[in-house]
Amino acid sequence: MANLLWSAFNVVVALGLLYATVQAARLLRQRFGITLAIFFSLGMVLLASRGSSPPAMPNANLLGSLPPGTPLGNGSAINTTTLGSGMKLMMLAEYFETAGVVKPRGLYAAIQGVVIGHRWRPVLGTATQAGQQLRYVAVLEHSWLLLGVPIFKQTQEYTGAMPLAAL
């Protein structure tokens, strides 16, 4: 719920700044002409977009880089965890399986849902075989943003298990 409230707060602040910019541009146009009002508006747009960046999380392998010559994976597993406020954490693991032994190659994380004012960045992760499941631990850095500028950061650990394809 806090994530959704923070997103709504970001939208309200952005709309308030937009309203203030329009009112200031109207005043500048009345007093000094349309040229100064246009330059002011463009400057405010550039200033507001300076701190913003896409909230999408990069597709980094949480298990680290693979050494050259590592065989391609021949299996994958996926797990979805609800984070609340309509957001979900989706974990994808790829692995190489031979004779019932699973060797994880990659662990990837993605956030699905409304992420205005939030950014998740993968830090590290592990994946191990536990019977017919792949157990994972993923650590993500969650940044709370106000108009694209980080205000607060926290590290969160997510754990779970994914069923493997029939071995």
PDB file of N, CA and C in Angstrom, residues 40-135:
ATOM      1  N   PHE A  40      10.854  29.912 -20.876  1.00  0.00           N
ATOM      2  CA  PHE A  40      10.639  29.484 -19.500  1.00  0.00           C
ATOM      3  C   PHE A  40      10.010  28.094 -19.457  1.00  0.00           C
ATOM      4  N   SER A  41       8.998  27.870 -20.273  1.00  0.00           N
ATOM      5  CA  SER A  41       8.317  26.563 -20.294  1.00  0.00           C
ATOM      6  C   SER A  41       9.261  25.454 -20.729  1.00  0.00           C
ATOM      7  N   LEU A  42      10.044  25.708 -21.772  1.00  0.00           N
ATOM      8  CA  LEU A  42      11.011  24.696 -22.221  1.00  0.00           C
ATOM      9  C   LEU A  42      12.065  24.419 -21.148  1.00  0.00           C
ATOM     10  N   GLY A  43      12.508  25.461 -20.474  1.00  0.00           N
ATOM     11  CA  GLY A  43      13.479  25.282 -19.395  1.00  0.00           C
ATOM     12  C   GLY A  43      12.920  24.450 -18.250  1.00  0.00           C
ATOM     13  N   MET A  44      11.673  24.680 -17.897  1.00  0.00           N
ATOM     14  CA  MET A  44      11.045  23.895 -16.833  1.00  0.00           C
ATOM     15  C   MET A  44      10.882  22.432 -17.240  1.00  0.00           C
ATOM     16  N   VAL A  45      10.540  22.185 -18.503  1.00  0.00           N
ATOM     17  CA  VAL A  45      10.415  20.804 -18.984  1.00  0.00           C
ATOM     18  C   VAL A  45      11.772  20.108 -18.930  1.00  0.00           C
ATOM     19  N   LEU A  46      12.820  20.787 -19.366  1.00  0.00           N
ATOM     20  CA  LEU A  46      14.165  20.197 -19.316  1.00  0.00           C
ATOM     21  C   LEU A  46      14.623  19.966 -17.878  1.00  0.00           C
ATOM     22  N   LEU A  47      14.312  20.880 -16.993  1.00  0.00           N
ATOM     23  CA  LEU A  47      14.688  20.735 -15.587  1.00  0.00           C
ATOM     24  C   LEU A  47      13.950  19.566 -14.936  1.00  0.00           C
ATOM     25  N   ALA A  48      12.676  19.436 -15.234  1.00  0.00           N
ATOM     26  CA  ALA A  48      11.883  18.353 -14.646  1.00  0.00           C
ATOM     27  C   ALA A  48      12.298  16.987 -15.184  1.00  0.00           C
ATOM     28  N   SER A  49      12.705  16.918 -16.435  1.00  0.00           N
ATOM     29  CA  SER A  49      13.073  15.625 -17.023  1.00  0.00           C
ATOM     30  C   SER A  49      14.522  15.252 -16.739  1.00  0.00           C
ATOM     31  N   ARG A  50      15.292  16.136 -16.156  1.00  0.00           N
ATOM     32  CA  ARG A  50      16.699  15.879 -15.865  1.00  0.00           C
ATOM     33  C   ARG A  50      16.885  14.691 -14.935  1.00  0.00           C
ATOM     34  N   GLY A  51      16.080  14.570 -13.901  1.00  0.00           N
ATOM     35  CA  GLY A  51      16.255  13.501 -12.924  1.00  0.00           C
ATOM     36  C   GLY A  51      15.520  12.231 -13.267  1.00  0.00           C
ATOM     37  N   SER A  52      14.648  12.280 -14.255  1.00  0.00           N
ATOM     38  CA  SER A  52      13.853  11.095 -14.542  1.00  0.00           C
ATOM     39  C   SER A  52      14.617  10.125 -15.427  1.00  0.00           C
ATOM     40  N   SER A  53      14.371   8.872 -15.198  1.00  0.00           N
ATOM     41  CA  SER A  53      14.948   7.813 -16.006  1.00  0.00           C
ATOM     42  C   SER A  53      13.959   6.669 -16.040  1.00  0.00           C
ATOM     43  N   PRO A  54      14.099   5.765 -16.995  1.00  0.00           N
ATOM     44  CA  PRO A  54      13.125   4.685 -17.078  1.00  0.00           C
ATOM     45  C   PRO A  54      13.151   3.828 -15.810  1.00  0.00           C
ATOM     46  N   PRO A  55      11.973   3.482 -15.276  1.00  0.00           N
ATOM     47  CA  PRO A  55      11.939   2.683 -14.067  1.00  0.00           C
ATOM     48  C   PRO A  55      12.192   1.202 -14.305  1.00  0.00           C
ATOM     49  N   ALA A  56      12.327   0.809 -15.538  1.00  0.00           N
ATOM     50  CA  ALA A  56      12.531  -0.600 -15.837  1.00  0.00           C
ATOM     51  C   ALA A  56      13.851  -1.087 -15.266  1.00  0.00           C
ATOM     52  N   MET A  57      13.821  -2.285 -14.783  1.00  0.00           N
ATOM     53  CA  MET A  57      15.002  -2.888 -14.187  1.00  0.00           C
ATOM     54  C   MET A  57      15.832  -3.551 -15.285  1.00  0.00           C
ATOM     55  N   PRO A  58      17.146  -3.363 -15.269  1.00  0.00           N
ATOM     56  CA  PRO A  58      17.967  -4.008 -16.282  1.00  0.00           C
ATOM     57  C   PRO A  58      17.937  -5.524 -16.125  1.00  0.00           C
ATOM     58  N   ASN A  59      18.127  -6.232 -17.223  1.00  0.00           N
ATOM     59  CA  ASN A  59      18.119  -7.686 -17.208  1.00  0.00           C
ATOM     60  C   ASN A  59      19.497  -8.220 -16.878  1.00  0.00           C
ATOM     61  N   ALA A  60      19.909  -8.025 -15.641  1.00  0.00           N
ATOM     62  CA  ALA A  60      21.218  -8.478 -15.204  1.00  0.00           C
ATOM     63  C   ALA A  60      21.100  -9.888 -14.626  1.00  0.00           C
ATOM     64  N   ASN A  61      22.097 -10.714 -14.914  1.00  0.00           N
ATOM     65  CA  ASN A  61      22.146 -12.058 -14.357  1.00  0.00           C
ATOM     66  C   ASN A  61      22.569 -11.940 -12.900  1.00  0.00           C
ATOM     67  N   LEU A  62      21.691 -12.324 -11.979  1.00  0.00           N
ATOM     68  CA  LEU A  62      21.983 -12.199 -10.559  1.00  0.00           C
ATOM     69  C   LEU A  62      23.036 -13.199 -10.094  1.00  0.00           C
ATOM     70  N   LEU A  63      23.300 -14.214 -10.887  1.00  0.00           N
ATOM     71  CA  LEU A  63      24.312 -15.202 -10.515  1.00  0.00           C
ATOM     72  C   LEU A  63      25.710 -14.779 -10.931  1.00  0.00           C
ATOM     73  N   GLY A  64      25.827 -13.672 -11.605  1.00  0.00           N
ATOM     74  CA  GLY A  64      27.134 -13.196 -12.060  1.00  0.00           C
ATOM     75  C   GLY A  64      27.369 -13.574 -13.510  1.00  0.00           C
ATOM     76  N   SER A  65      28.515 -13.194 -14.023  1.00  0.00           N
ATOM     77  CA  SER A  65      28.821 -13.478 -15.424  1.00  0.00           C
ATOM     78  C   SER A  65      29.254 -14.936 -15.579  1.00  0.00           C
ATOM     79  N   LEU A  66      28.962 -15.487 -16.727  1.00  0.00           N
ATOM     80  CA  LEU A  66      29.317 -16.875 -17.010  1.00  0.00           C
ATOM     81  C   LEU A  66      30.696 -16.942 -17.639  1.00  0.00           C
ATOM     82  N   PRO A  67      31.496 -17.937 -17.256  1.00  0.00           N
ATOM     83  CA  PRO A  67      32.809 -18.081 -17.881  1.00  0.00           C
ATOM     84  C   PRO A  67      32.656 -18.479 -19.342  1.00  0.00           C
ATOM     85  N   PRO A  68      33.628 -18.133 -20.181  1.00  0.00           N
ATOM     86  CA  PRO A  68      33.542 -18.509 -21.590  1.00  0.00           C
ATOM     87  C   PRO A  68      33.484 -20.037 -21.732  1.00  0.00           C
ATOM     88  N   GLY A  69      32.709 -20.496 -22.689  1.00  0.00           N
ATOM     89  CA  GLY A  69      32.599 -21.925 -22.950  1.00  0.00           C
ATOM     90  C   GLY A  69      31.529 -22.621 -22.131  1.00  0.00           C
ATOM     91  N   THR A  70      30.767 -21.868 -21.312  1.00  0.00           N
ATOM     92  CA  THR A  70      29.683 -22.480 -20.543  1.00  0.00           C
ATOM     93  C   THR A  70      28.601 -22.936 -21.511  1.00  0.00           C
ATOM     94  N   PRO A  71      28.130 -24.183 -21.376  1.00  0.00           N
ATOM     95  CA  PRO A  71      27.100 -24.655 -22.307  1.00  0.00           C
ATOM     96  C   PRO A  71      25.796 -23.889 -22.139  1.00  0.00           C
ATOM     97  N   LEU A  72      25.048 -23.811 -23.225  1.00  0.00           N
ATOM     98  CA  LEU A  72      23.754 -23.136 -23.175  1.00  0.00           C
ATOM     99  C   LEU A  72      22.810 -23.905 -22.268  1.00  0.00           C
ATOM    100  N   GLY A  73      21.909 -23.206 -21.613  1.00  0.00           N
ATOM    101  CA  GLY A  73      20.935 -23.855 -20.748  1.00  0.00           C
ATOM    102  C   GLY A  73      19.928 -24.634 -21.569  1.00  0.00           C
ATOM    103  N   ASN A  74      19.416 -25.707 -20.992  1.00  0.00           N
ATOM    104  CA  ASN A  74      18.408 -26.499 -21.687  1.00  0.00           C
ATOM    105  C   ASN A  74      17.107 -26.569 -20.899  1.00  0.00           C
ATOM    106  N   GLY A  75      16.957 -25.706 -19.902  1.00  0.00           N
ATOM    107  CA  GLY A  75      15.727 -25.650 -19.133  1.00  0.00           C
ATOM    108  C   GLY A  75      15.568 -24.302 -18.461  1.00  0.00           C
ATOM    109  N   SER A  76      14.326 -24.002 -18.079  1.00  0.00           N
ATOM    110  CA  SER A  76      14.061 -22.751 -17.374  1.00  0.00           C
ATOM    111  C   SER A  76      12.881 -22.948 -16.426  1.00  0.00           C
ATOM    112  N   ALA A  77      12.815 -22.088 -15.453  1.00  0.00           N
ATOM    113  CA  ALA A  77      11.726 -22.110 -14.480  1.00  0.00           C
ATOM    114  C   ALA A  77      11.375 -20.670 -14.141  1.00  0.00           C
ATOM    115  N   ILE A  78      10.118 -20.461 -13.750  1.00  0.00           N
ATOM    116  CA  ILE A  78       9.667 -19.102 -13.448  1.00  0.00           C
ATOM    117  C   ILE A  78       8.827 -19.122 -12.176  1.00  0.00           C
ATOM    118  N   ASN A  79       8.893 -18.023 -11.434  1.00  0.00           N
ATOM    119  CA  ASN A  79       8.101 -17.874 -10.209  1.00  0.00           C
ATOM    120  C   ASN A  79       7.645 -16.429 -10.116  1.00  0.00           C
ATOM    121  N   THR A  80       6.410 -16.225  -9.655  1.00  0.00           N
ATOM    122  CA  THR A  80       5.862 -14.886  -9.477  1.00  0.00           C
ATOM    123  C   THR A  80       5.499 -14.689  -8.012  1.00  0.00           C
ATOM    124  N   THR A  81       5.953 -13.582  -7.432  1.00  0.00           N
ATOM    125  CA  THR A  81       5.671 -13.242  -6.035  1.00  0.00           C
ATOM    126  C   THR A  81       4.931 -11.913  -6.004  1.00  0.00           C
ATOM    127  N   THR A  82       3.846 -11.846  -5.258  1.00  0.00           N
ATOM    128  CA  THR A  82       3.088 -10.603  -5.127  1.00  0.00           C
ATOM    129  C   THR A  82       3.777  -9.687  -4.128  1.00  0.00           C
ATOM    130  N   LEU A  83       4.028  -8.444  -4.549  1.00  0.00           N
ATOM    131  CA  LEU A  83       4.683  -7.460  -3.684  1.00  0.00           C
ATOM    132  C   LEU A  83       3.666  -6.552  -2.997  1.00  0.00           C
ATOM    133  N   GLY A  84       2.418  -6.607  -3.420  1.00  0.00           N
ATOM    134  CA  GLY A  84       1.390  -5.725  -2.878  1.00  0.00           C
ATOM    135  C   GLY A  84       1.178  -4.533  -3.790  1.00  0.00           C
ATOM    136  N   SER A  85       0.047  -3.868  -3.633  1.00  0.00           N
ATOM    137  CA  SER A  85      -0.313  -2.685  -4.424  1.00  0.00           C
ATOM    138  C   SER A  85      -0.334  -2.988  -5.916  1.00  0.00           C
ATOM    139  N   GLY A  86      -0.649  -4.221  -6.287  1.00  0.00           N
ATOM    140  CA  GLY A  86      -0.746  -4.583  -7.696  1.00  0.00           C
ATOM    141  C   GLY A  86       0.579  -4.859  -8.375  1.00  0.00           C
ATOM    142  N   MET A  87       1.679  -4.893  -7.622  1.00  0.00           N
ATOM    143  CA  MET A  87       2.990  -5.154  -8.218  1.00  0.00           C
ATOM    144  C   MET A  87       3.405  -6.599  -7.959  1.00  0.00           C
ATOM    145  N   LYS A  88       4.140  -7.152  -8.916  1.00  0.00           N
ATOM    146  CA  LYS A  88       4.612  -8.523  -8.805  1.00  0.00           C
ATOM    147  C   LYS A  88       6.091  -8.593  -9.150  1.00  0.00           C
ATOM    148  N   LEU A  89       6.789  -9.485  -8.470  1.00  0.00           N
ATOM    149  CA  LEU A  89       8.184  -9.786  -8.776  1.00  0.00           C
ATOM    150  C   LEU A  89       8.199 -11.097  -9.545  1.00  0.00           C
ATOM    151  N   MET A  90       8.745 -11.057 -10.724  1.00  0.00           N
ATOM    152  CA  MET A  90       8.836 -12.262 -11.549  1.00  0.00           C
ATOM    153  C   MET A  90      10.303 -12.690 -11.609  1.00  0.00           C
ATOM    154  N   MET A  91      10.560 -13.926 -11.222  1.00  0.00           N
ATOM    155  CA  MET A  91      11.915 -14.479 -11.225  1.00  0.00           C
ATOM    156  C   MET A  91      11.988 -15.555 -12.302  1.00  0.00           C
ATOM    157  N   LEU A  92      13.003 -15.477 -13.133  1.00  0.00           N
ATOM    158  CA  LEU A  92      13.236 -16.457 -14.183  1.00  0.00           C
ATOM    159  C   LEU A  92      14.618 -17.055 -13.967  1.00  0.00           C
ATOM    160  N   ALA A  93      14.667 -18.367 -13.928  1.00  0.00           N
ATOM    161  CA  ALA A  93      15.952 -19.059 -13.775  1.00  0.00           C
ATOM    162  C   ALA A  93      16.163 -19.926 -15.004  1.00  0.00           C
ATOM    163  N   GLU A  94      17.375 -19.934 -15.504  1.00  0.00           N
ATOM    164  CA  GLU A  94      17.730 -20.860 -16.580  1.00  0.00           C
ATOM    165  C   GLU A  94      18.817 -21.776 -16.045  1.00  0.00           C
ATOM    166  N   TYR A  95      18.789 -23.008 -16.518  1.00  0.00           N
ATOM    167  CA  TYR A  95      19.725 -23.984 -15.987  1.00  0.00           C
ATOM    168  C   TYR A  95      20.115 -24.979 -17.064  1.00  0.00           C
ATOM    169  N   PHE A  96      21.193 -25.691 -16.769  1.00  0.00           N
ATOM    170  CA  PHE A  96      21.671 -26.777 -17.629  1.00  0.00           C
ATOM    171  C   PHE A  96      21.477 -28.067 -16.840  1.00  0.00           C
ATOM    172  N   GLU A  97      20.722 -29.006 -17.392  1.00  0.00           N
ATOM    173  CA  GLU A  97      20.393 -30.239 -16.688  1.00  0.00           C
ATOM    174  C   GLU A  97      20.993 -31.430 -17.412  1.00  0.00           C
ATOM    175  N   THR A  98      21.725 -32.258 -16.671  1.00  0.00           N
ATOM    176  CA  THR A  98      22.244 -33.523 -17.203  1.00  0.00           C
ATOM    177  C   THR A  98      22.081 -34.591 -16.132  1.00  0.00           C
ATOM    178  N   ALA A  99      21.470 -35.693 -16.494  1.00  0.00           N
ATOM    179  CA  ALA A  99      21.289 -36.858 -15.612  1.00  0.00           C
ATOM    180  C   ALA A  99      20.668 -36.482 -14.270  1.00  0.00           C
ATOM    181  N   GLY A 100      19.671 -35.595 -14.287  1.00  0.00           N
ATOM    182  CA  GLY A 100      18.975 -35.218 -13.070  1.00  0.00           C
ATOM    183  C   GLY A 100      19.693 -34.197 -12.211  1.00  0.00           C
ATOM    184  N   VAL A 101      20.881 -33.759 -12.619  1.00  0.00           N
ATOM    185  CA  VAL A 101      21.625 -32.744 -11.863  1.00  0.00           C
ATOM    186  C   VAL A 101      21.457 -31.400 -12.571  1.00  0.00           C
ATOM    187  N   VAL A 102      21.014 -30.432 -11.815  1.00  0.00           N
ATOM    188  CA  VAL A 102      20.746 -29.099 -12.365  1.00  0.00           C
ATOM    189  C   VAL A 102      21.879 -28.155 -11.983  1.00  0.00           C
ATOM    190  N   LYS A 103      22.410 -27.456 -12.989  1.00  0.00           N
ATOM    191  CA  LYS A 103      23.433 -26.434 -12.760  1.00  0.00           C
ATOM    192  C   LYS A 103      22.855 -25.093 -13.212  1.00  0.00           C
ATOM    193  N   PRO A 104      22.459 -24.229 -12.259  1.00  0.00           N
ATOM    194  CA  PRO A 104      21.885 -22.931 -12.633  1.00  0.00           C
ATOM    195  C   PRO A 104      22.896 -22.080 -13.399  1.00  0.00           C
ATOM    196  N   ARG A 105      22.416 -21.421 -14.462  1.00  0.00           N
ATOM    197  CA  ARG A 105      23.255 -20.553 -15.282  1.00  0.00           C
ATOM    198  C   ARG A 105      22.878 -19.091 -15.115  1.00  0.00           C
ATOM    199  N   GLY A 106      21.581 -18.850 -14.915  1.00  0.00           N
ATOM    200  CA  GLY A 106      21.134 -17.463 -14.840  1.00  0.00           C
ATOM    201  C   GLY A 106      19.910 -17.313 -13.960  1.00  0.00           C
ATOM    202  N   LEU A 107      19.823 -16.173 -13.304  1.00  0.00           N
ATOM    203  CA  LEU A 107      18.668 -15.819 -12.487  1.00  0.00           C
ATOM    204  C   LEU A 107      18.351 -14.359 -12.804  1.00  0.00           C
ATOM    205  N   TYR A 108      17.141 -14.125 -13.290  1.00  0.00           N
ATOM    206  CA  TYR A 108      16.762 -12.786 -13.744  1.00  0.00           C
ATOM    207  C   TYR A 108      15.499 -12.343 -13.011  1.00  0.00           C
ATOM    208  N   ALA A 109      15.397 -11.049 -12.730  1.00  0.00           N
ATOM    209  CA  ALA A 109      14.260 -10.492 -12.000  1.00  0.00           C
ATOM    210  C   ALA A 109      13.608  -9.388 -12.823  1.00  0.00           C
ATOM    211  N   ALA A 110      12.282  -9.290 -12.701  1.00  0.00           N
ATOM    212  CA  ALA A 110      11.527  -8.213 -13.356  1.00  0.00           C
ATOM    213  C   ALA A 110      10.365  -7.824 -12.456  1.00  0.00           C
ATOM    214  N   ILE A 111      10.025  -6.554 -12.464  1.00  0.00           N
ATOM    215  CA  ILE A 111       8.907  -6.047 -11.677  1.00  0.00           C
ATOM    216  C   ILE A 111       7.779  -5.723 -12.646  1.00  0.00           C
ATOM    217  N   GLN A 112       6.568  -6.164 -12.302  1.00  0.00           N
ATOM    218  CA  GLN A 112       5.395  -5.925 -13.135  1.00  0.00           C
ATOM    219  C   GLN A 112       4.398  -5.119 -12.320  1.00  0.00           C
ATOM    220  N   GLY A 113       3.862  -4.056 -12.891  1.00  0.00           N
ATOM    221  CA  GLY A 113       2.862  -3.239 -12.211  1.00  0.00           C
ATOM    222  C   GLY A 113       3.202  -1.763 -12.287  1.00  0.00           C
ATOM    223  N   VAL A 114       2.464  -0.957 -11.529  1.00  0.00           N
ATOM    224  CA  VAL A 114       2.668   0.487 -11.506  1.00  0.00           C
ATOM    225  C   VAL A 114       3.915   0.779 -10.680  1.00  0.00           C
ATOM    226  N   VAL A 115       4.900   1.393 -11.320  1.00  0.00           N
ATOM    227  CA  VAL A 115       6.173   1.637 -10.641  1.00  0.00           C
ATOM    228  C   VAL A 115       6.569   3.115 -10.671  1.00  0.00           C
ATOM    229  N   ILE A 116       5.587   4.008 -10.707  1.00  0.00           N
ATOM    230  CA  ILE A 116       5.885   5.433 -10.697  1.00  0.00           C
ATOM    231  C   ILE A 116       6.501   5.778  -9.345  1.00  0.00           C
ATOM    232  N   GLY A 117       7.691   6.345  -9.365  1.00  0.00           N
ATOM    233  CA  GLY A 117       8.350   6.731  -8.131  1.00  0.00           C
ATOM    234  C   GLY A 117       9.150   5.621  -7.484  1.00  0.00           C
ATOM    235  N   HIS A 118       9.346   4.514  -8.183  1.00  0.00           N
ATOM    236  CA  HIS A 118      10.108   3.389  -7.649  1.00  0.00           C
ATOM    237  C   HIS A 118      11.071   2.873  -8.714  1.00  0.00           C
ATOM    238  N   ARG A 119      12.185   2.344  -8.263  1.00  0.00           N
ATOM    239  CA  ARG A 119      13.130   1.686  -9.174  1.00  0.00           C
ATOM    240  C   ARG A 119      13.745   0.507  -8.425  1.00  0.00           C
ATOM    241  N   TRP A 120      13.776  -0.637  -9.081  1.00  0.00           N
ATOM    242  CA  TRP A 120      14.409  -1.822  -8.511  1.00  0.00           C
ATOM    243  C   TRP A 120      15.650  -2.133  -9.321  1.00  0.00           C
ATOM    244  N   ARG A 121      16.733  -2.427  -8.621  1.00  0.00           N
ATOM    245  CA  ARG A 121      17.983  -2.794  -9.282  1.00  0.00           C
ATOM    246  C   ARG A 121      18.480  -4.087  -8.660  1.00  0.00           C
ATOM    247  N   PRO A 122      18.752  -5.092  -9.510  1.00  0.00           N
ATOM    248  CA  PRO A 122      19.259  -6.352  -8.963  1.00  0.00           C
ATOM    249  C   PRO A 122      20.659  -6.175  -8.401  1.00  0.00           C
ATOM    250  N   VAL A 123      20.923  -6.803  -7.267  1.00  0.00           N
ATOM    251  CA  VAL A 123      22.234  -6.725  -6.640  1.00  0.00           C
ATOM    252  C   VAL A 123      22.948  -8.063  -6.772  1.00  0.00           C
ATOM    253  N   LEU A 124      22.344  -9.125  -6.248  1.00  0.00           N
ATOM    254  CA  LEU A 124      22.947 -10.448  -6.364  1.00  0.00           C
ATOM    255  C   LEU A 124      21.892 -11.509  -6.116  1.00  0.00           C
ATOM    256  N   GLY A 125      22.254 -12.755  -6.370  1.00  0.00           N
ATOM    257  CA  GLY A 125      21.322 -13.849  -6.154  1.00  0.00           C
ATOM    258  C   GLY A 125      22.024 -15.185  -6.177  1.00  0.00           C
ATOM    259  N   THR A 126      21.323 -16.197  -5.702  1.00  0.00           N
ATOM    260  CA  THR A 126      21.811 -17.564  -5.750  1.00  0.00           C
ATOM    261  C   THR A 126      20.662 -18.478  -6.142  1.00  0.00           C
ATOM    262  N   ALA A 127      21.004 -19.617  -6.688  1.00  0.00           N
ATOM    263  CA  ALA A 127      20.008 -20.628  -7.044  1.00  0.00           C
ATOM    264  C   ALA A 127      20.634 -22.000  -6.846  1.00  0.00           C
ATOM    265  N   THR A 128      19.896 -22.904  -6.196  1.00  0.00           N
ATOM    266  CA  THR A 128      20.380 -24.257  -5.950  1.00  0.00           C
ATOM    267  C   THR A 128      19.245 -25.245  -6.155  1.00  0.00           C
ATOM    268  N   GLN A 129      19.605 -26.458  -6.530  1.00  0.00           N
ATOM    269  CA  GLN A 129      18.620 -27.511  -6.722  1.00  0.00           C
ATOM    270  C   GLN A 129      18.233 -28.096  -5.372  1.00  0.00           C
ATOM    271  N   ALA A 130      16.940 -28.322  -5.186  1.00  0.00           N
ATOM    272  CA  ALA A 130      16.420 -28.972  -3.982  1.00  0.00           C
ATOM    273  C   ALA A 130      15.354 -29.961  -4.434  1.00  0.00           C
ATOM    274  N   GLY A 131      15.767 -31.162  -4.798  1.00  0.00           N
ATOM    275  CA  GLY A 131      14.835 -32.157  -5.310  1.00  0.00           C
ATOM    276  C   GLY A 131      14.328 -31.759  -6.688  1.00  0.00           C
ATOM    277  N   GLN A 132      13.015 -31.673  -6.827  1.00  0.00           N
ATOM    278  CA  GLN A 132      12.411 -31.277  -8.103  1.00  0.00           C
ATOM    279  C   GLN A 132      12.134 -29.771  -8.172  1.00  0.00           C
ATOM    280  N   GLN A 133      12.813 -29.006  -7.331  1.00  0.00           N
ATOM    281  CA  GLN A 133      12.645 -27.560  -7.310  1.00  0.00           C
ATOM    282  C   GLN A 133      13.984 -26.864  -7.404  1.00  0.00           C
ATOM    283  N   LEU A 134      13.915 -25.626  -7.816  1.00  0.00           N
ATOM    284  CA  LEU A 134      15.093 -24.761  -7.831  1.00  0.00           C
ATOM    285  C   LEU A 134      14.832 -23.664  -6.804  1.00  0.00           C
ATOM    286  N   ARG A 135      15.580 -23.661  -5.723  1.00  0.00           N
ATOM    287  CA  ARG A 135      15.432 -22.648  -4.679  1.00  0.00           C
ATOM    288  C   ARG A 135      16.306 -21.450  -5.032  1.00  0.00           C
TER     289      ARG A 135
END
